[in-house]
Each structure stands twice: as C-alpha cells, then as structure tokens.
Tab-separated table of C-alpha atoms in Angstrom:
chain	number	residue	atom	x	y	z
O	10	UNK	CA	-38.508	106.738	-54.004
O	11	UNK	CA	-39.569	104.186	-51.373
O	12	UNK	CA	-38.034	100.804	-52.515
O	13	UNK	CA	-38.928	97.125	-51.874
O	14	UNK	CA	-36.520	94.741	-52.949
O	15	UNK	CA	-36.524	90.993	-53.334
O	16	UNK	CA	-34.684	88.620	-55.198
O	17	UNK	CA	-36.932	87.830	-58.392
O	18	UNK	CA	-35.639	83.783	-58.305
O	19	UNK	CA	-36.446	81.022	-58.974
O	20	UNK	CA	-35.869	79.714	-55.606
O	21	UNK	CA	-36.212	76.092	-56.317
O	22	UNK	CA	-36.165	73.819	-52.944
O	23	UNK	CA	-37.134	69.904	-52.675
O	24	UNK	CA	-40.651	69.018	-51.317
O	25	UNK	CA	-40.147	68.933	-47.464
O	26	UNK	CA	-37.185	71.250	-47.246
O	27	UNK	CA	-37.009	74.613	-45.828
O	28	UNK	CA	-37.696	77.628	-47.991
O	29	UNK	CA	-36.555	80.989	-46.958
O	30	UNK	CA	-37.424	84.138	-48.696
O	31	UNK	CA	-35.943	88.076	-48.223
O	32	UNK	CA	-36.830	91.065	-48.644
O	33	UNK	CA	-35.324	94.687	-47.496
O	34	UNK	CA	-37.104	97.891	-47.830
O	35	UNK	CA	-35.713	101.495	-47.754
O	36	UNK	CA	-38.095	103.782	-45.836
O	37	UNK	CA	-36.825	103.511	-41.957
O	38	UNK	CA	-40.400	104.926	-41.399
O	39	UNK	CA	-42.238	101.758	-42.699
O	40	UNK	CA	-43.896	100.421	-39.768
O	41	UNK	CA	-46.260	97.257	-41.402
O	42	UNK	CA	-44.908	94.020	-43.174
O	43	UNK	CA	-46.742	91.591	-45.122
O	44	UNK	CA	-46.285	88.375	-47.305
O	45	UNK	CA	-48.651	88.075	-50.033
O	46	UNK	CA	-48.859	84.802	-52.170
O	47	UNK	CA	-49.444	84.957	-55.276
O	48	UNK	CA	-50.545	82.457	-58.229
O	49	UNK	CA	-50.243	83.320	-61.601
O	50	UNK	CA	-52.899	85.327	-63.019
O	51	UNK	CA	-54.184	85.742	-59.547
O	52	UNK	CA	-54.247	88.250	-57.071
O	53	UNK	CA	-52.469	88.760	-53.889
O	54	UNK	CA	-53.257	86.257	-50.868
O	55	UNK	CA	-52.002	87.476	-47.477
O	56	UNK	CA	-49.808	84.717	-45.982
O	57	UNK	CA	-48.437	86.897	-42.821
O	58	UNK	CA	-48.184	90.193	-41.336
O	59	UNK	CA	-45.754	91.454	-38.577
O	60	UNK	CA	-45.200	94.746	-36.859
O	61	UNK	CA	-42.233	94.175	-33.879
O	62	UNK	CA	-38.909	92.949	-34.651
O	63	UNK	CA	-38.570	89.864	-34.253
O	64	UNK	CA	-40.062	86.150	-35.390
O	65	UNK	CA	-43.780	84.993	-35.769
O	66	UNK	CA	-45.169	81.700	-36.663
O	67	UNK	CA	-48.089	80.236	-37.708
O	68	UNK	CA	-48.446	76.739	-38.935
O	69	UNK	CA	-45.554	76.194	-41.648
O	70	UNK	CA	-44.763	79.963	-41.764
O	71	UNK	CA	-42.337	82.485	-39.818
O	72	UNK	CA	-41.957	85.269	-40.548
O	73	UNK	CA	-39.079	87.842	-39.196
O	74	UNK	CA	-38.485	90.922	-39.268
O	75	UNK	CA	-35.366	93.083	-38.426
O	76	UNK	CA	-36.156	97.115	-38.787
O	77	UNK	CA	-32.427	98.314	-37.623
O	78	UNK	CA	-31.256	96.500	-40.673
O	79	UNK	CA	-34.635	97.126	-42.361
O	80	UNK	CA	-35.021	93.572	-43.383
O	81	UNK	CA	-38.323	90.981	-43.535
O	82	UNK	CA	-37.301	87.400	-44.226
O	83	UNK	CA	-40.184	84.384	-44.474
O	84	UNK	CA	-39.717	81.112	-43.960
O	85	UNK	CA	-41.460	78.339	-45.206
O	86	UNK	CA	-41.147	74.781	-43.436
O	87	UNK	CA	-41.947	71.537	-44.766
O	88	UNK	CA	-42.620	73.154	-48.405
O	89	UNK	CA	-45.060	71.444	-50.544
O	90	UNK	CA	-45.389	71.364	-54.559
O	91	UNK	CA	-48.771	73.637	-53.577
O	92	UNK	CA	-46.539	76.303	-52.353
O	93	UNK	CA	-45.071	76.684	-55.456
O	94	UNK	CA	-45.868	80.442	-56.693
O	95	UNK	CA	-44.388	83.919	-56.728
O	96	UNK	CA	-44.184	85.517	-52.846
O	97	UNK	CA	-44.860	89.226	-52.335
O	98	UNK	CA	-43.128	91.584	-49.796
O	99	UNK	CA	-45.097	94.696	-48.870
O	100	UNK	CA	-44.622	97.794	-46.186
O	101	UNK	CA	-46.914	100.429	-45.441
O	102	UNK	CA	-45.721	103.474	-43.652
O	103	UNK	CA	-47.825	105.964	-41.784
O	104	UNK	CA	-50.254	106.497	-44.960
O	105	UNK	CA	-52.142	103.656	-46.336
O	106	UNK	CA	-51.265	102.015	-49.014
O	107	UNK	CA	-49.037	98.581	-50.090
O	108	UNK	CA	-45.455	99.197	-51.448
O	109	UNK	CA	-44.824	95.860	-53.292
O	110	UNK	CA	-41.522	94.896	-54.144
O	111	UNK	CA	-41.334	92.626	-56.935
O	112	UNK	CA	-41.645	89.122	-55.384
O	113	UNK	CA	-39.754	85.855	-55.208
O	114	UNK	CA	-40.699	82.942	-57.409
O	115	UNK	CA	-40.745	79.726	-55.477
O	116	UNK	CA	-40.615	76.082	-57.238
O	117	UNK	CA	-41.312	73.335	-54.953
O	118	UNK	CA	-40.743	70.150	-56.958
O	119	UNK	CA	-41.895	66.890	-55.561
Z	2	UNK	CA	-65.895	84.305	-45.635
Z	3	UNK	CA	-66.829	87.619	-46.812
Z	4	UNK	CA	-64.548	88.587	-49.612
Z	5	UNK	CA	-63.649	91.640	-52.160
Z	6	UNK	CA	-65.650	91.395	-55.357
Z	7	UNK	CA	-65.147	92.897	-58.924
Z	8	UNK	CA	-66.297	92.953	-62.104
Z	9	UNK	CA	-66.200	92.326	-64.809
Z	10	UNK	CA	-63.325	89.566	-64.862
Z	11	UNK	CA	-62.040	90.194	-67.803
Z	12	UNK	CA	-62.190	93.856	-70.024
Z	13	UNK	CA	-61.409	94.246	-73.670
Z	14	UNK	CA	-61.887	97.830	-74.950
Z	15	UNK	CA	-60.472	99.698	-77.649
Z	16	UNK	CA	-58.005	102.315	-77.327
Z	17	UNK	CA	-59.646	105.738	-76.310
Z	18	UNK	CA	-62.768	104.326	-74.901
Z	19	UNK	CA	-63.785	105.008	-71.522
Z	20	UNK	CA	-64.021	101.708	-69.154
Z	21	UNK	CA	-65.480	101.489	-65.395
Z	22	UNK	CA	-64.281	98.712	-63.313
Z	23	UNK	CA	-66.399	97.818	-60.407
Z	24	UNK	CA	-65.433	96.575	-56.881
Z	25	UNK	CA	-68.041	95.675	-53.861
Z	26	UNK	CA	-65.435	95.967	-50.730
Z	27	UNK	CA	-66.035	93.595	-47.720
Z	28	UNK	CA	-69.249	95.900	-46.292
Z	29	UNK	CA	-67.834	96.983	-43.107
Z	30	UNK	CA	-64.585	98.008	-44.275
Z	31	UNK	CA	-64.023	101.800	-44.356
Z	32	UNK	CA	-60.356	102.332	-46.240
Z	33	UNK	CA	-60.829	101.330	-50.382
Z	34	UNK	CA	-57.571	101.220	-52.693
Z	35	UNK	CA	-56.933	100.006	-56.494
Z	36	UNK	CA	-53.729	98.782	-57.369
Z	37	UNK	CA	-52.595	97.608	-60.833
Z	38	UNK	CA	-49.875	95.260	-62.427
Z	39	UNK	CA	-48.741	95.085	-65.614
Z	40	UNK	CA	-48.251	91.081	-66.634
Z	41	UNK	CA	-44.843	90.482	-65.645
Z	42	UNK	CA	-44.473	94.164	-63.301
Z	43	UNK	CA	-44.873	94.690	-59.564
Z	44	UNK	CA	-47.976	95.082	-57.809
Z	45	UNK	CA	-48.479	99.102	-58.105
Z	46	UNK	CA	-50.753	101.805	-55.807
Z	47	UNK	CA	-53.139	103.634	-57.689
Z	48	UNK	CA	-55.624	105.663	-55.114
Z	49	UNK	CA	-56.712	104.868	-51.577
Z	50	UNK	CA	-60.088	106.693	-50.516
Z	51	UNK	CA	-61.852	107.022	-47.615
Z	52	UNK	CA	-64.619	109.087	-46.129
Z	53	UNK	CA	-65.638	109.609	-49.385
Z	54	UNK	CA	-62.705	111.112	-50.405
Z	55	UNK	CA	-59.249	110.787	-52.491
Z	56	UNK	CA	-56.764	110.113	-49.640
Z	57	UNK	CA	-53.837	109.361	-51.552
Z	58	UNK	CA	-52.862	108.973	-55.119
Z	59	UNK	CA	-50.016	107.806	-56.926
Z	60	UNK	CA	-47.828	109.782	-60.036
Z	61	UNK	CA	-49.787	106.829	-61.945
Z	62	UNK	CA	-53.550	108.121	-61.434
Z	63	UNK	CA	-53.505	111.207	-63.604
Z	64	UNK	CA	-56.451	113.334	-65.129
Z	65	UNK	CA	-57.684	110.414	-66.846
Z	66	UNK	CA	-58.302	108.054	-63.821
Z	67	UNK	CA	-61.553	108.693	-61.682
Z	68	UNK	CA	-62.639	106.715	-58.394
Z	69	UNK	CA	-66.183	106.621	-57.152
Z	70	UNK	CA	-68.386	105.152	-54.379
Z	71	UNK	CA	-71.847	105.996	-55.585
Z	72	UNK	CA	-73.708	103.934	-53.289
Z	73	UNK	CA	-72.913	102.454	-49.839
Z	74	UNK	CA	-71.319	99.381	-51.609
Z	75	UNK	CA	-69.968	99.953	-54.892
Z	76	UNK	CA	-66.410	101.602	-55.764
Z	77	UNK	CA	-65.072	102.159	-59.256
Z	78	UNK	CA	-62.022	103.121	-61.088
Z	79	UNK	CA	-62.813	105.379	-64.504
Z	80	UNK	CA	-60.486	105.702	-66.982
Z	81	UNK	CA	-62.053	107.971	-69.226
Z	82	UNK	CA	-59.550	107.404	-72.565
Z	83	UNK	CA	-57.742	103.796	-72.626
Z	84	UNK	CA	-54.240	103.915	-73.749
Z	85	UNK	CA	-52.608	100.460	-74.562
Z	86	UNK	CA	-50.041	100.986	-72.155
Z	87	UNK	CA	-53.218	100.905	-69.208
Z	88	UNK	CA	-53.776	97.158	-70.156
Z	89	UNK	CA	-52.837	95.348	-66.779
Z	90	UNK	CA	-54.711	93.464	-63.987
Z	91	UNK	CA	-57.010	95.735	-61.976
Z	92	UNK	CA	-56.714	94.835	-58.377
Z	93	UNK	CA	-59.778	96.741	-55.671
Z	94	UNK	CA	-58.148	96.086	-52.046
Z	95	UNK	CA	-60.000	96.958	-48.655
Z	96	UNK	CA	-59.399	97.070	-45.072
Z	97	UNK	CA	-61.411	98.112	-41.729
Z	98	UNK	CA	-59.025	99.536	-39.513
Z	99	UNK	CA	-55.826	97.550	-39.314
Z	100	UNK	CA	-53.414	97.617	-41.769
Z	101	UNK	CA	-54.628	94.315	-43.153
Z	102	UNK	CA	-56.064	94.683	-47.007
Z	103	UNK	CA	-57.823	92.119	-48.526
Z	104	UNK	CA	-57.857	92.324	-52.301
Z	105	UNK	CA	-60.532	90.959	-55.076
Z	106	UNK	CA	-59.197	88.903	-57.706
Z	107	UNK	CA	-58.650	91.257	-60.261
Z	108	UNK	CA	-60.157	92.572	-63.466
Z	109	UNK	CA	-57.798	91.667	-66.473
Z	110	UNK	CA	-58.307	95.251	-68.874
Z	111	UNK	CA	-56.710	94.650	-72.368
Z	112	UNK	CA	-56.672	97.529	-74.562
Z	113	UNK	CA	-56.494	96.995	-78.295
C-alpha cells in the first residue's frame, strides 16, 4: 500500500511567524509532489508542485523536497490568519493519479 | 481563469437510488479523474480516464460505479445503487499533460 503521511495537527503558529509543514511518502518510485490547500468544505487548491530534490519558492512558499529520505516539507513565511486551513501532501508515481496523505491543520491566530 | 465545473453542488438521494454527478473539465485537458472524501477522511482516487477509456481504478470503484464522457465536454460518475456509506464529497480533477490537476469544487452526495 502506497502511504502518505503527515502529521494531522493543529499546527498553531503566531501571525507573521514561520510555518513549516512535513510530509514523507513510501513509494521510492513517486516522482511528483504537490501541496494542496484546503478550506473546509472545499476542495483542494494547489499551492506548489516540485519534481528535483531540493528547495523552490514562490512568494511566501518553499517548498523542499528530499527523495533519498523520501521526504516533502513546505514552508510558509510570514503566515497570515488567511492561511489558516488544513494542507494536503500528494505524490503521483508513473500512473496518474493523486495519493493524498491526510493533511496538516494549520491555525494562524492574529 | 478557466476552471473545473460540477454539478449539482449538493446531492441528497435515498439509499439504492442511482445518482449521476456531472463534471465539465477545463476543455483542453485530456487526463479526467474523480476522487472522493468522506467528511473528516483523506482525499481518495476513484478512476482516471483518458482516450475514452478507464485508465486506472481504485479497490473503491467497484461494479456499482460507472464513468462516462458522452460528449466532448461532459464526464460523469454513476453509481447505480447508493449505499450510505458512499455519502462523501465528490471531487472531478483534470489535467493536460503535466502532472498538474486542477479539481472542481466538489459535489456534496448524502445518502439517506
């Protein structure tokens, strides 16, 4: 069974500070990463995607990823109460489709 | 900003009924998927399709689950007899050739 995990949370961090969320996933063959957003009673919102090991920014988000110790990590600068919702981890391998893990709630309080 | 569309919003049906949900992909995208989640549960695969055809399905999608692209813009998920245990959001997803998929915003199916 191809796994996703993530820490379920809360992560609760003060408006401004740094947020950093984690995810590992099992199949060494998974070769697509993604961070989905995701409101309640809403669906997924891509946030980032990454391929090569290593880090990748844009605007208040990196995201990193580290296959030899299959790991995806995203971090979240300057976090504002608006950020504030549940953050999805997802792989594809060579076939198509999302494998979700279970997502990371994030409070951001003012 | 062209988007992923489905309807209806919100389903209530009655346990062994027969629902259709309906998706319009983004129009040039060629790969289709639904995913469900039960309130509370992951995000979960159901079917990918493509060329017209099943391309992958999960242990979820049994006999009673059906996917269709009738037309050049519509795709729907069948589930011919509603158990309560299939009420969950109903998410359509699609994607052009990367791996990015962008998904609709849902159709909430409750099953009484």
């Amino acid at each position: 069974q191809k796994e996703v995990e993530q820490n379920s949370g809360p992560l609760s961090v003060p408006e401004g500070a740094i947020a950093s969320l984690n995810c590992t996933y099992s199949d060494r063959g998974s070769q697509s990463f993604f961070w989905y957003r995701q409101y309640s009673g809403k669906s997924p919102e891509l946030i980032m995607f990454i391929y090569s090991n290593g880090d990748k920014e844009d605007g208040r988000f990196t995201a990193q990823l580290n296959k030899a110790s299959q790991y995806v990590s995203l971090l979240i600068r300057d976090s504002q109460p608006s950020d504030s919702a549940t953050y999805l981890c997802a792989v594809t391998t060579g076939f198509q489709k999302l494998v979700f893990g279970t997502g990371t709630r994030l409070l951001v309080s003012p | 900003e062209p988007e992923v569309t489905q309807t209806p919003s919100h389903q209530v049906t009655q346990m062994g009924q027969e629902v259709i949900l309906r998706c319009v992909p983004i129009s040039n995208h060629l790969y289709f998927y639904w995913y469900r989640q039960i309130l509370g549960q992951k995000v979960e695969f159901l079917v990918s399709f493509y060329n017209n055809e099943i391309s992958e399905k999960s242990e979820i999608f049994d006999d009673q689950f059906s996917v269709e692209r009738p037309d050049g813009s519509n795709f729907t998920l069948k589930i011919r007899s509603t158990k309560l245990e299939d009420s969950a959001m109903y998410f359509c997803a699609s994607k052009l050739a990367l791996d990015i998929q962008y998904f609709g915003a849902g159709t909430r199916l409750s099953v009484l």
